[in-house]
PDB file of C-alpha atoms in Angstrom:
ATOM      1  CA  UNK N   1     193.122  90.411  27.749  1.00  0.00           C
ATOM      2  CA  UNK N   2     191.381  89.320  31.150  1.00  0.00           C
ATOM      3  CA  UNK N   3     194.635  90.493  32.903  1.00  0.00           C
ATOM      4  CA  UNK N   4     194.910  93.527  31.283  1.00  0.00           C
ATOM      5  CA  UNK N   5     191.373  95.225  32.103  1.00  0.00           C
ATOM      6  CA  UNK N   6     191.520  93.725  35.667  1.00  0.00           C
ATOM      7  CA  UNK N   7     195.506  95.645  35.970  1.00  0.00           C
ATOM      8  CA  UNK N   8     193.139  98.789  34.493  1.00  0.00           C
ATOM      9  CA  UNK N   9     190.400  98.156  36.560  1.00  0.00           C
ATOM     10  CA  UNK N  10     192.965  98.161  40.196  1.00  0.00           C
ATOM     11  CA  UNK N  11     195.214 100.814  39.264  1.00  0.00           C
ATOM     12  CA  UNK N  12     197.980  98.576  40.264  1.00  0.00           C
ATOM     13  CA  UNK N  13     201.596 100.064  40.509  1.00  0.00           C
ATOM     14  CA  UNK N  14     204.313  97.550  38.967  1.00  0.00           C
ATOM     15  CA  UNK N  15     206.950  98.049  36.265  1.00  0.00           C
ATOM     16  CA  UNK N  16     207.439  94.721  35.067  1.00  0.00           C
ATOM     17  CA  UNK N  17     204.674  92.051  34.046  1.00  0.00           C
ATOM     18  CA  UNK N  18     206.380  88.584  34.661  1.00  0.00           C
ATOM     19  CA  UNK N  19     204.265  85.372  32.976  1.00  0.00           C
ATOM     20  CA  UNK N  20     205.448  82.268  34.657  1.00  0.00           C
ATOM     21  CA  UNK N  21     203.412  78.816  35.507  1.00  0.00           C
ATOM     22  CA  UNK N  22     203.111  77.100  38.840  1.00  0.00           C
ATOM     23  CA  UNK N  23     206.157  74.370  37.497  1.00  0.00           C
ATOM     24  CA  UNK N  24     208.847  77.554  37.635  1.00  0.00           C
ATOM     25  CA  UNK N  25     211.132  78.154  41.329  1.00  0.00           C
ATOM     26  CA  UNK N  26     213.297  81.042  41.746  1.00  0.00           C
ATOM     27  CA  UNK N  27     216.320  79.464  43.197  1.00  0.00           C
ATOM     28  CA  UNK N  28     218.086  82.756  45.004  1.00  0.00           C
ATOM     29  CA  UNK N  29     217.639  86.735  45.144  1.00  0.00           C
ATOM     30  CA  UNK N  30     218.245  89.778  42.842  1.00  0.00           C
ATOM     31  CA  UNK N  31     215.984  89.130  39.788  1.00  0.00           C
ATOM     32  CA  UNK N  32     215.310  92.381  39.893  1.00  0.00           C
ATOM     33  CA  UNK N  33     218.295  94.135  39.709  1.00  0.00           C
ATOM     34  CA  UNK N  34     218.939  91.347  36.637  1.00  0.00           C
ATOM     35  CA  UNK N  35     215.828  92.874  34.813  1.00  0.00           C
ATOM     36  CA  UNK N  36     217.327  96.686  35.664  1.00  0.00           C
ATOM     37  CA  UNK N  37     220.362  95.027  33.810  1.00  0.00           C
ATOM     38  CA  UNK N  38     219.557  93.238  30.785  1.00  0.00           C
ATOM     39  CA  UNK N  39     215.939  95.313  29.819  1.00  0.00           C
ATOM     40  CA  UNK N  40     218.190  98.642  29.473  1.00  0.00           C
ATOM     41  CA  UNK N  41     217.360  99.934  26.011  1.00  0.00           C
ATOM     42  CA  UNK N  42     214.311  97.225  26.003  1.00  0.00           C
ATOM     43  CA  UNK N  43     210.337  96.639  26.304  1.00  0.00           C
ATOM     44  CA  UNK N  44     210.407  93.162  26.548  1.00  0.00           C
ATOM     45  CA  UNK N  45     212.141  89.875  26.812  1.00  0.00           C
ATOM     46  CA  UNK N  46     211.721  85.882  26.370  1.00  0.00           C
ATOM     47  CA  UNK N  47     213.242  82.820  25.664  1.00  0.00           C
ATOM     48  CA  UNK N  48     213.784  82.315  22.327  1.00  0.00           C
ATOM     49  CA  UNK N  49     212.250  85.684  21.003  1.00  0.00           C
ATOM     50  CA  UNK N  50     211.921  86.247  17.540  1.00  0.00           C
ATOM     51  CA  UNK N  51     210.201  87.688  14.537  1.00  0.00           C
ATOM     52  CA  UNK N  52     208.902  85.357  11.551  1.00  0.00           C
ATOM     53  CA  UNK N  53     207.631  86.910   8.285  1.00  0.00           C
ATOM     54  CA  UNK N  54     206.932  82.965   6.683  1.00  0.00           C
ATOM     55  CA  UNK N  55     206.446  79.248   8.103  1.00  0.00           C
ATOM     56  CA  UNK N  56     209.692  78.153   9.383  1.00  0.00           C
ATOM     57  CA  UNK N  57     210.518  74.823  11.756  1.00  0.00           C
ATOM     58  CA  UNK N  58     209.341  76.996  14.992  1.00  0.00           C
ATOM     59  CA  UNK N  59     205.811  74.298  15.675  1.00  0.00           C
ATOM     60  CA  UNK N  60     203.192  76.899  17.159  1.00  0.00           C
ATOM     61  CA  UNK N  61     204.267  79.497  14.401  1.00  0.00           C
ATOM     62  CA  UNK N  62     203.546  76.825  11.843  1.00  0.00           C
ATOM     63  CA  UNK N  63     199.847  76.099  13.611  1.00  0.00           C
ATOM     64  CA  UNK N  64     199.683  80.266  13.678  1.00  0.00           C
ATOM     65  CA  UNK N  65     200.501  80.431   9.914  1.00  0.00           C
ATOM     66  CA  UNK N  66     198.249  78.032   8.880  1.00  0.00           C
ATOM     67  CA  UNK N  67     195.269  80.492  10.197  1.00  0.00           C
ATOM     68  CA  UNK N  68     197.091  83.789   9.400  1.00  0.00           C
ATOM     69  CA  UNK N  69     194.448  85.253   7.101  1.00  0.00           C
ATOM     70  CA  UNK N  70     192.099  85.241   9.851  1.00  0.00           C
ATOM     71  CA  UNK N  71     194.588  86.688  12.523  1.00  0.00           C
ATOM     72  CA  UNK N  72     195.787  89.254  10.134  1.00  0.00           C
ATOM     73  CA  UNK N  73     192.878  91.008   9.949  1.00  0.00           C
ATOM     74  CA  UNK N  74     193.512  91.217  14.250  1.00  0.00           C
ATOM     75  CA  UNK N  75     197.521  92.072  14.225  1.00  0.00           C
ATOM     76  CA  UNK N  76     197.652  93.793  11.095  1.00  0.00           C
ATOM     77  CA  UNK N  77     200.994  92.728  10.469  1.00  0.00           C
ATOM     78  CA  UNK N  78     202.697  91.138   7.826  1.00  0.00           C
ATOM     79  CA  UNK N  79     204.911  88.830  10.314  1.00  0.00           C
ATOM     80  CA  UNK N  80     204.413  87.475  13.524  1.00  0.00           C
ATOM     81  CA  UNK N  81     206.242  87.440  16.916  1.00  0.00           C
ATOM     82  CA  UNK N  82     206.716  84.330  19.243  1.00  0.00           C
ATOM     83  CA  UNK N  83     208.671  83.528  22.630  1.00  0.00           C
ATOM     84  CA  UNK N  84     208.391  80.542  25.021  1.00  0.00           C
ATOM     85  CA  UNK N  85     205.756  81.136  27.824  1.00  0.00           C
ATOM     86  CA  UNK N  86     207.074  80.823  30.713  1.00  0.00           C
ATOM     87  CA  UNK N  87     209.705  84.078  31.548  1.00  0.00           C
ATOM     88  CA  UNK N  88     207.720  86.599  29.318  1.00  0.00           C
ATOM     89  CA  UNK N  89     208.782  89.939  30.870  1.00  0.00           C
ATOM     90  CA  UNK N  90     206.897  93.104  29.779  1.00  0.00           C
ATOM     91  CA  UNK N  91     207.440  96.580  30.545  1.00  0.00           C
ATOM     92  CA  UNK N  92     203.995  98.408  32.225  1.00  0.00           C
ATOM     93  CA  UNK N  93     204.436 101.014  29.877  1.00  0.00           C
ATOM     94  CA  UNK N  94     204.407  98.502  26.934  1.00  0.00           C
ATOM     95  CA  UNK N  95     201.817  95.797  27.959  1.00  0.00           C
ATOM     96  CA  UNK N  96     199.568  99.026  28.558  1.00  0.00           C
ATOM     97  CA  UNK N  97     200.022 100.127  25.112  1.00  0.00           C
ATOM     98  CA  UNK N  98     199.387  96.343  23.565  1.00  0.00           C
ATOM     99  CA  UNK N  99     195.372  96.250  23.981  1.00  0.00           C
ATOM    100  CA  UNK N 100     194.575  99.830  23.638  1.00  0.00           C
ATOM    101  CA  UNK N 101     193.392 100.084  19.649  1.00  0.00           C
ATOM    102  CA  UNK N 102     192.646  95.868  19.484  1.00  0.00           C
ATOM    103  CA  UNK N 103     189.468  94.834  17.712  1.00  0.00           C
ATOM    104  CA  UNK N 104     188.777  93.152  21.443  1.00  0.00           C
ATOM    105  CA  UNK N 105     185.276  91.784  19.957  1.00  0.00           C
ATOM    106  CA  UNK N 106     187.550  89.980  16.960  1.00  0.00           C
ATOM    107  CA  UNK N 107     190.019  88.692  19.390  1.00  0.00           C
ATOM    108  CA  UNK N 108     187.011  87.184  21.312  1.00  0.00           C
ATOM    109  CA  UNK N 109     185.345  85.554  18.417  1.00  0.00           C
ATOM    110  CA  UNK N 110     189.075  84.082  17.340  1.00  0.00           C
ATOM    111  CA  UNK N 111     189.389  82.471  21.046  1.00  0.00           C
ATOM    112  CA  UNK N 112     186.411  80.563  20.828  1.00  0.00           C
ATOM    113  CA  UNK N 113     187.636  79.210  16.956  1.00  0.00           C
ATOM    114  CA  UNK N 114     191.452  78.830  16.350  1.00  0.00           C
ATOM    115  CA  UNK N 115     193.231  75.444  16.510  1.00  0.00           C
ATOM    116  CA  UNK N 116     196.613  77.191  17.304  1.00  0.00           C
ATOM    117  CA  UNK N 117     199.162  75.519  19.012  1.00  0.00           C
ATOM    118  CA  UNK N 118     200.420  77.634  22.417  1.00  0.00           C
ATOM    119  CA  UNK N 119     198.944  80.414  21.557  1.00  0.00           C
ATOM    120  CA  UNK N 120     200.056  82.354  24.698  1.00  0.00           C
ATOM    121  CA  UNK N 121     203.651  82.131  22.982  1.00  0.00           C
ATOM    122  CA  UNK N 122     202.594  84.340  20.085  1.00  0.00           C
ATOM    123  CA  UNK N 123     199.962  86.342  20.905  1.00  0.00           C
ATOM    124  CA  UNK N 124     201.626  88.988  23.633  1.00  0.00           C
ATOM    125  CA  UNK N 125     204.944  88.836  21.033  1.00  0.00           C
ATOM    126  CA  UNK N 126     203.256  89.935  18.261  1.00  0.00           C
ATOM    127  CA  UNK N 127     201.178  92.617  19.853  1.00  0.00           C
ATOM    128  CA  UNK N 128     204.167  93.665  21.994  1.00  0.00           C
ATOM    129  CA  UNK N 129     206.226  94.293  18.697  1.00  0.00           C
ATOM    130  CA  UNK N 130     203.122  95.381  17.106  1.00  0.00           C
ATOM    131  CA  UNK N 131     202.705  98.486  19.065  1.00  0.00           C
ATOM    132  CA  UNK N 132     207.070  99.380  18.328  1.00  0.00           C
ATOM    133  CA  UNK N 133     208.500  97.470  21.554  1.00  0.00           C
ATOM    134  CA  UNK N 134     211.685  96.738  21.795  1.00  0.00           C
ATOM    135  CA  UNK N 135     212.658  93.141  22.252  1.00  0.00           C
ATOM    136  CA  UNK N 136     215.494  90.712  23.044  1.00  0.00           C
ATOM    137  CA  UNK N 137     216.104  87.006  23.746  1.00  0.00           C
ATOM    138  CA  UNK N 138     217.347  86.073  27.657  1.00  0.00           C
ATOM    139  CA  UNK N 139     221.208  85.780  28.068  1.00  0.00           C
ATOM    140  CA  UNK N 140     222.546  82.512  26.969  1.00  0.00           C
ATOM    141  CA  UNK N 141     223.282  81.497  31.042  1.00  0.00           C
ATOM    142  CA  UNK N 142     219.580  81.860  31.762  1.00  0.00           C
ATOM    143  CA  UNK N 143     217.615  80.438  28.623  1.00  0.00           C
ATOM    144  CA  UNK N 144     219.560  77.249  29.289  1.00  0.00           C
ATOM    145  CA  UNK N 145     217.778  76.812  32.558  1.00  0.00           C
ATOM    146  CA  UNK N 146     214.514  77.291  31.332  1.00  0.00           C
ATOM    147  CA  UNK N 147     213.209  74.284  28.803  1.00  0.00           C
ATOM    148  CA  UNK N 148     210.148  72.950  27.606  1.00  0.00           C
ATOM    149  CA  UNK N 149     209.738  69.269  28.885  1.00  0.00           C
ATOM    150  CA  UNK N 150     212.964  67.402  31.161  1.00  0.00           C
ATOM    151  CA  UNK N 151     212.315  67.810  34.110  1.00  0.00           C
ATOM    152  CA  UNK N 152     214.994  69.941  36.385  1.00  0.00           C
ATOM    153  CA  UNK N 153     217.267  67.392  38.541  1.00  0.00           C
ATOM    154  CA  UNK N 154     218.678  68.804  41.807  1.00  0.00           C
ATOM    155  CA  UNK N 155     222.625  68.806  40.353  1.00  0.00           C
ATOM    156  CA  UNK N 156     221.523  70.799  37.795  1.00  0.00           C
ATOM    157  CA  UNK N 157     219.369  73.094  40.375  1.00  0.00           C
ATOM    158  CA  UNK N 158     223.059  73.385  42.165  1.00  0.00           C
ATOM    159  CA  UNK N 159     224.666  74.576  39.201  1.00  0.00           C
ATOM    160  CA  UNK N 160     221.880  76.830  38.554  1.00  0.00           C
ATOM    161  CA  UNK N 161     222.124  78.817  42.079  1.00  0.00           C
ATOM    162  CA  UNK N 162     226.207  78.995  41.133  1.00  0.00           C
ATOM    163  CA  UNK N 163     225.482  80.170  37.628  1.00  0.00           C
ATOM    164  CA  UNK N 164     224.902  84.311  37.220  1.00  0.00           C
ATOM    165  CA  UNK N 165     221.936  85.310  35.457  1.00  0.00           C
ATOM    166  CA  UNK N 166     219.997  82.351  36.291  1.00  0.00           C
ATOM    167  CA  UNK N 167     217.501  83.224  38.481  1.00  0.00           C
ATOM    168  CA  UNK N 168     214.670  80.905  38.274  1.00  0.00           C
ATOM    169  CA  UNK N 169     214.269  77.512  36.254  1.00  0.00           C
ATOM    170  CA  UNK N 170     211.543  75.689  34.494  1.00  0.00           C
ATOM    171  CA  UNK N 171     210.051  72.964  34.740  1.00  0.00           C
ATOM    172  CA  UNK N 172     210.096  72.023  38.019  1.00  0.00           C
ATOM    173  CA  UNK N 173     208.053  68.757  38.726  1.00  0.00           C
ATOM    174  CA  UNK N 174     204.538  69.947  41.038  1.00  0.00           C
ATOM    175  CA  UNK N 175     205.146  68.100  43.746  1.00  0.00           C
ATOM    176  CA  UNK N 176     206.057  69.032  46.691  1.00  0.00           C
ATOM    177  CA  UNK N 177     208.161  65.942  47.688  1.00  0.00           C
ATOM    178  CA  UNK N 178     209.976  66.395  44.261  1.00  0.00           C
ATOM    179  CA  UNK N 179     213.860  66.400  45.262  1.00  0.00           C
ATOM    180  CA  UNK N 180     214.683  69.615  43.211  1.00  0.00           C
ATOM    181  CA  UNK N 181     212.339  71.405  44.551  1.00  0.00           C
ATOM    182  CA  UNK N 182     212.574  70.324  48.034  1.00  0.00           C
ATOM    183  CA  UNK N 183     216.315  71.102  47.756  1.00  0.00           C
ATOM    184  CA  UNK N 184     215.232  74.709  46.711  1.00  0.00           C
ATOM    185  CA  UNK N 185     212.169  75.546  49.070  1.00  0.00           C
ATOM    186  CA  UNK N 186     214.363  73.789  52.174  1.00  0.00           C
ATOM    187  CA  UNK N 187     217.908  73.291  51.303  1.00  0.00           C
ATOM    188  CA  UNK N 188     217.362  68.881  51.641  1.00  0.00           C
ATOM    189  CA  UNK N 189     218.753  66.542  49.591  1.00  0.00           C
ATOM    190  CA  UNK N 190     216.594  63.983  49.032  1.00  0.00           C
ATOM    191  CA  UNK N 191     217.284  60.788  47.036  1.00  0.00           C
ATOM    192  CA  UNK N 192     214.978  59.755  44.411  1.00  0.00           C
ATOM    193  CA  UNK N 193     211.987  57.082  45.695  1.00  0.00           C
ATOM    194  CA  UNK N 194     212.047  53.649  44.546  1.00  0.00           C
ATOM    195  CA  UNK N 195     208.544  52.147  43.360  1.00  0.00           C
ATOM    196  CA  UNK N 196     207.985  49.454  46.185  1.00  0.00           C
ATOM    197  CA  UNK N 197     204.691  46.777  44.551  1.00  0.00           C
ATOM    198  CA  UNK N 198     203.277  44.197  46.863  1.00  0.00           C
ATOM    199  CA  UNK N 199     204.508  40.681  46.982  1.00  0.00           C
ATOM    200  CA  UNK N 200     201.797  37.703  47.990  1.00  0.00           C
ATOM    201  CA  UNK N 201     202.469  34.184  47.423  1.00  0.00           C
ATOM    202  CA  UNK N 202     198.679  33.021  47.753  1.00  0.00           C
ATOM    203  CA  UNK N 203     195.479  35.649  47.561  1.00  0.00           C
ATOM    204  CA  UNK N 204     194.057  36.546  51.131  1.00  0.00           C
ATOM    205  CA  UNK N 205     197.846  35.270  52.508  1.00  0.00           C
ATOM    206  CA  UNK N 206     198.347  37.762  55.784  1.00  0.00           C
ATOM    207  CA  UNK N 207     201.035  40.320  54.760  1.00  0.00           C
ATOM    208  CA  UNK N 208     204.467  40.033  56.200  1.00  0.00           C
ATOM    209  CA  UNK N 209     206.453  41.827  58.438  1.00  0.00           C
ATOM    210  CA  UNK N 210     208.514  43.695  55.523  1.00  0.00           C
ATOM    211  CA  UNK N 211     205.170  44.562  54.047  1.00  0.00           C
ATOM    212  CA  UNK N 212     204.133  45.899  57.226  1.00  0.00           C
ATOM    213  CA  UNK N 213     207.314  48.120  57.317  1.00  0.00           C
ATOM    214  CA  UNK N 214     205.660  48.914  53.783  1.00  0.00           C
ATOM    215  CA  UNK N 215     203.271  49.872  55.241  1.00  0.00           C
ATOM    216  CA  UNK N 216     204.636  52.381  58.349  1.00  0.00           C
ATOM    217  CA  UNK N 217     207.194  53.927  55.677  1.00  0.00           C
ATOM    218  CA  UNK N 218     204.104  54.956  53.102  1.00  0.00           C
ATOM    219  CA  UNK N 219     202.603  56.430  56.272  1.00  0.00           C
ATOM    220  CA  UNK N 220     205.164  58.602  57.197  1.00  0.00           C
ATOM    221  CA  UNK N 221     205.855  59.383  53.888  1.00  0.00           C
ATOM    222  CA  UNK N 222     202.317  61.116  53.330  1.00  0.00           C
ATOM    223  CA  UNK N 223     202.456  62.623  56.673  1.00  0.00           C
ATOM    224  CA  UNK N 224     205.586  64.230  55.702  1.00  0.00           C
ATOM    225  CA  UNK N 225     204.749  65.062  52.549  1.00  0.00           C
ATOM    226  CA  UNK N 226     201.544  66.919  54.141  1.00  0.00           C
ATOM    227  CA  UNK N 227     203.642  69.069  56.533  1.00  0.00           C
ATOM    228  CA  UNK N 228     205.737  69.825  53.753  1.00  0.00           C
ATOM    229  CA  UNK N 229     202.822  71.297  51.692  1.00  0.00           C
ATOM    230  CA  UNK N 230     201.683  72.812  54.962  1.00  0.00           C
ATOM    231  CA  UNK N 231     204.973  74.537  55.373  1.00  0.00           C
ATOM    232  CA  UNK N 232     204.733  76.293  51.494  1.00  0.00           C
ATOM    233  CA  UNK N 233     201.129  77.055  51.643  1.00  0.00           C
ATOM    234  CA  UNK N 234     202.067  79.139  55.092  1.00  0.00           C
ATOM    235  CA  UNK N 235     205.082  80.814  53.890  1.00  0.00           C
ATOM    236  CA  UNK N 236     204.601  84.488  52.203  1.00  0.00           C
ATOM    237  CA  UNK N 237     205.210  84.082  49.107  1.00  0.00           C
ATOM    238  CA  UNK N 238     206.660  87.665  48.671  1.00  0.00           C
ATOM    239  CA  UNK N 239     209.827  87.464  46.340  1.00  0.00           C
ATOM    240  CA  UNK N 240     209.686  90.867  45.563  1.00  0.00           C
ATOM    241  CA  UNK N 241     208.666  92.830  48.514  1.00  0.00           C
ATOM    242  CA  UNK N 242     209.002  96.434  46.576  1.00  0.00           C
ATOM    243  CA  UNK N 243     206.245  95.267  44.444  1.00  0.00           C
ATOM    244  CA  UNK N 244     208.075  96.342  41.191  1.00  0.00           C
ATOM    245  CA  UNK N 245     207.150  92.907  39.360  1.00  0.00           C
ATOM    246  CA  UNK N 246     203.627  91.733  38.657  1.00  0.00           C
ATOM    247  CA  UNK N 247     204.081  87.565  38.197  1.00  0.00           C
ATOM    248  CA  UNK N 248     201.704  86.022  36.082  1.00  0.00           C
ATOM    249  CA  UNK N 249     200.464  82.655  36.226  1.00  0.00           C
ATOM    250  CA  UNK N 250     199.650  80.519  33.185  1.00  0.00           C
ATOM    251  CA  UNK N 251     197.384  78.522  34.414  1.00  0.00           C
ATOM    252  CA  UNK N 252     195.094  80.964  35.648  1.00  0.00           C
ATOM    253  CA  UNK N 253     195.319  82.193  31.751  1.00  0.00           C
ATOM    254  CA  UNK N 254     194.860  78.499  30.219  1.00  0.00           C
ATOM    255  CA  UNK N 255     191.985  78.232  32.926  1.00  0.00           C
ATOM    256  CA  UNK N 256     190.023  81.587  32.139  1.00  0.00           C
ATOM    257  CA  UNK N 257     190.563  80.763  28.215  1.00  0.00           C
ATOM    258  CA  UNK N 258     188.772  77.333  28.713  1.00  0.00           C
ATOM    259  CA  UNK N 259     186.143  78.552  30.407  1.00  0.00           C
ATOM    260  CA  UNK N 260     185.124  81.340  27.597  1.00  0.00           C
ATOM    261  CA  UNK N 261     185.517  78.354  25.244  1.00  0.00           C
ATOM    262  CA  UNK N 262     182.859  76.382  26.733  1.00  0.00           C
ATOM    263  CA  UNK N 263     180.519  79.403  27.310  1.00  0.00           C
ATOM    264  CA  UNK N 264     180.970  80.161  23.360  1.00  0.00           C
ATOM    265  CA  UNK N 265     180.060  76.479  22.656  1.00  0.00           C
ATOM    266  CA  UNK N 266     176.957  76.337  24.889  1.00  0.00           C
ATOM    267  CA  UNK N 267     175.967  79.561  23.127  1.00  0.00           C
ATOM    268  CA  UNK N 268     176.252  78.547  19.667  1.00  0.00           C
ATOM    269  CA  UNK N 269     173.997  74.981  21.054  1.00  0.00           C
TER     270      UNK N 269
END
């Protein structure tokens, strides 16, 4: 809802709203032409999109069901509508359309109560298909490179940048000396770091000279690890430089939703 007014309040031009998190890399070029592709005839598209008119084996639609009488009242709907987070692609027209006769005041109130589970996965759905948009899934190619929890390894980062339709992958561990993302932000392959502890045969003994190598290697370890960061913080981060996709953090979402949660508790204290 906060991203909504503040794309009123701007005036910005876009025609796609992309909702990623900070763990998601595009690994090469031409997303957009992919969206002019595969949104032809459609309003919006996810991972695992799909309608649900009863409790099924879907987990956040189960934690959505279990509080439906009170988010009825908000959809007006007798089903509800749920995709994976990250990759949520909405036309401008659509997402427009999606707040414009909302109870916002209910919605609110319903923020600072419900116990559901990823609620950012159901929410847009269901008032995207609400308001009669058109939805699909993602191609098979590209939903297989974007998963919940296992982490992305670099072969499978190699297969990704050889596979069509994949043009970004999730998750991707946040750190900047991860391999698979170091082999996507600078093309080095990098092999996986081995946990090194300290070995002393007596407390206070002087180290030795291996754990003085320790030592030097940790050192410039961080030191390249801080150029690295230096290096992605200075880069543009510009992917799409006709500005004719908006991308969405998560985050920033999960952030501004905690913070109106603990205004609504120190209101009701």
């Amino acid at each position: 809802m906060d991203i909504s007014a503040w794309l009123r309040e701007t005036e910005l031009e876009y025609e796609y709203l992309v909702y990623i998190d900070s763990d998601v890399l595009f690994v090469k070029p031409g997303f957009d032409s992919f969206l002019n592709k595969t949104m032809q005839g459609y309003d919006c598209m996810g991972v695992n999109m799909h309608q649900e008119y009863a409790p099924g084996v879907w987990n956040p639609g189960q934690s959505m069901w279990r509080e439906w009488n009170a988010w009825q009242s908000l959809f007006g709907t007798d089903y509800l509508c749920g995709m994976f987070a990250n990759g949520q692609i909405y036309r401008r027209d659509l997402f427009r359309r999606m707040y414009d006769d909302l109870d916002k005041v209910r919605l609110e109130s319903l923020f600072l109560s419900t116990q559901v589970v990823a609620l950012e996965e159901i929410l847009h759905a269901t008032l995207a298909v609400r308001c009669g948009g058109r939805f699909r899934d993602y191609p098979v190619p590209t939903g297989a490179f974007i998963r919940p929890e296992q982490i992305m390894t670099v072969p499978e980062v190699k297969i990704a940048q050889q596979t069509s339709d994949v043009y970004f992958l999730h998750p991707i561990r946040r750190m900047a000396g991860d391999p698979a993302r170091r082999w996507i932000t600078e093309g080095v392959e990098i092999s996986v770091p081995v946990r090194r502890t300290w070995k002393t045969r007596k407390k206070g003994m002087r180290r030795s000279s291996a754990g003085k190598r320790r030592i030097w290697r940790k050192g410039i370890t961080r030191r390249i690890t801080r150029r690295i960061t230096r290096r992605i913080n200075k880069k543009s981060i510009r992917p799409f430089p006709n500005r004719r996709l908006l991308i969405v953090s998560k985050t920033a979402v999960k952030k501004k939703r905690s913070l109106r949660q603990r205004r609504g508790a120190s209101r009701r204290e």
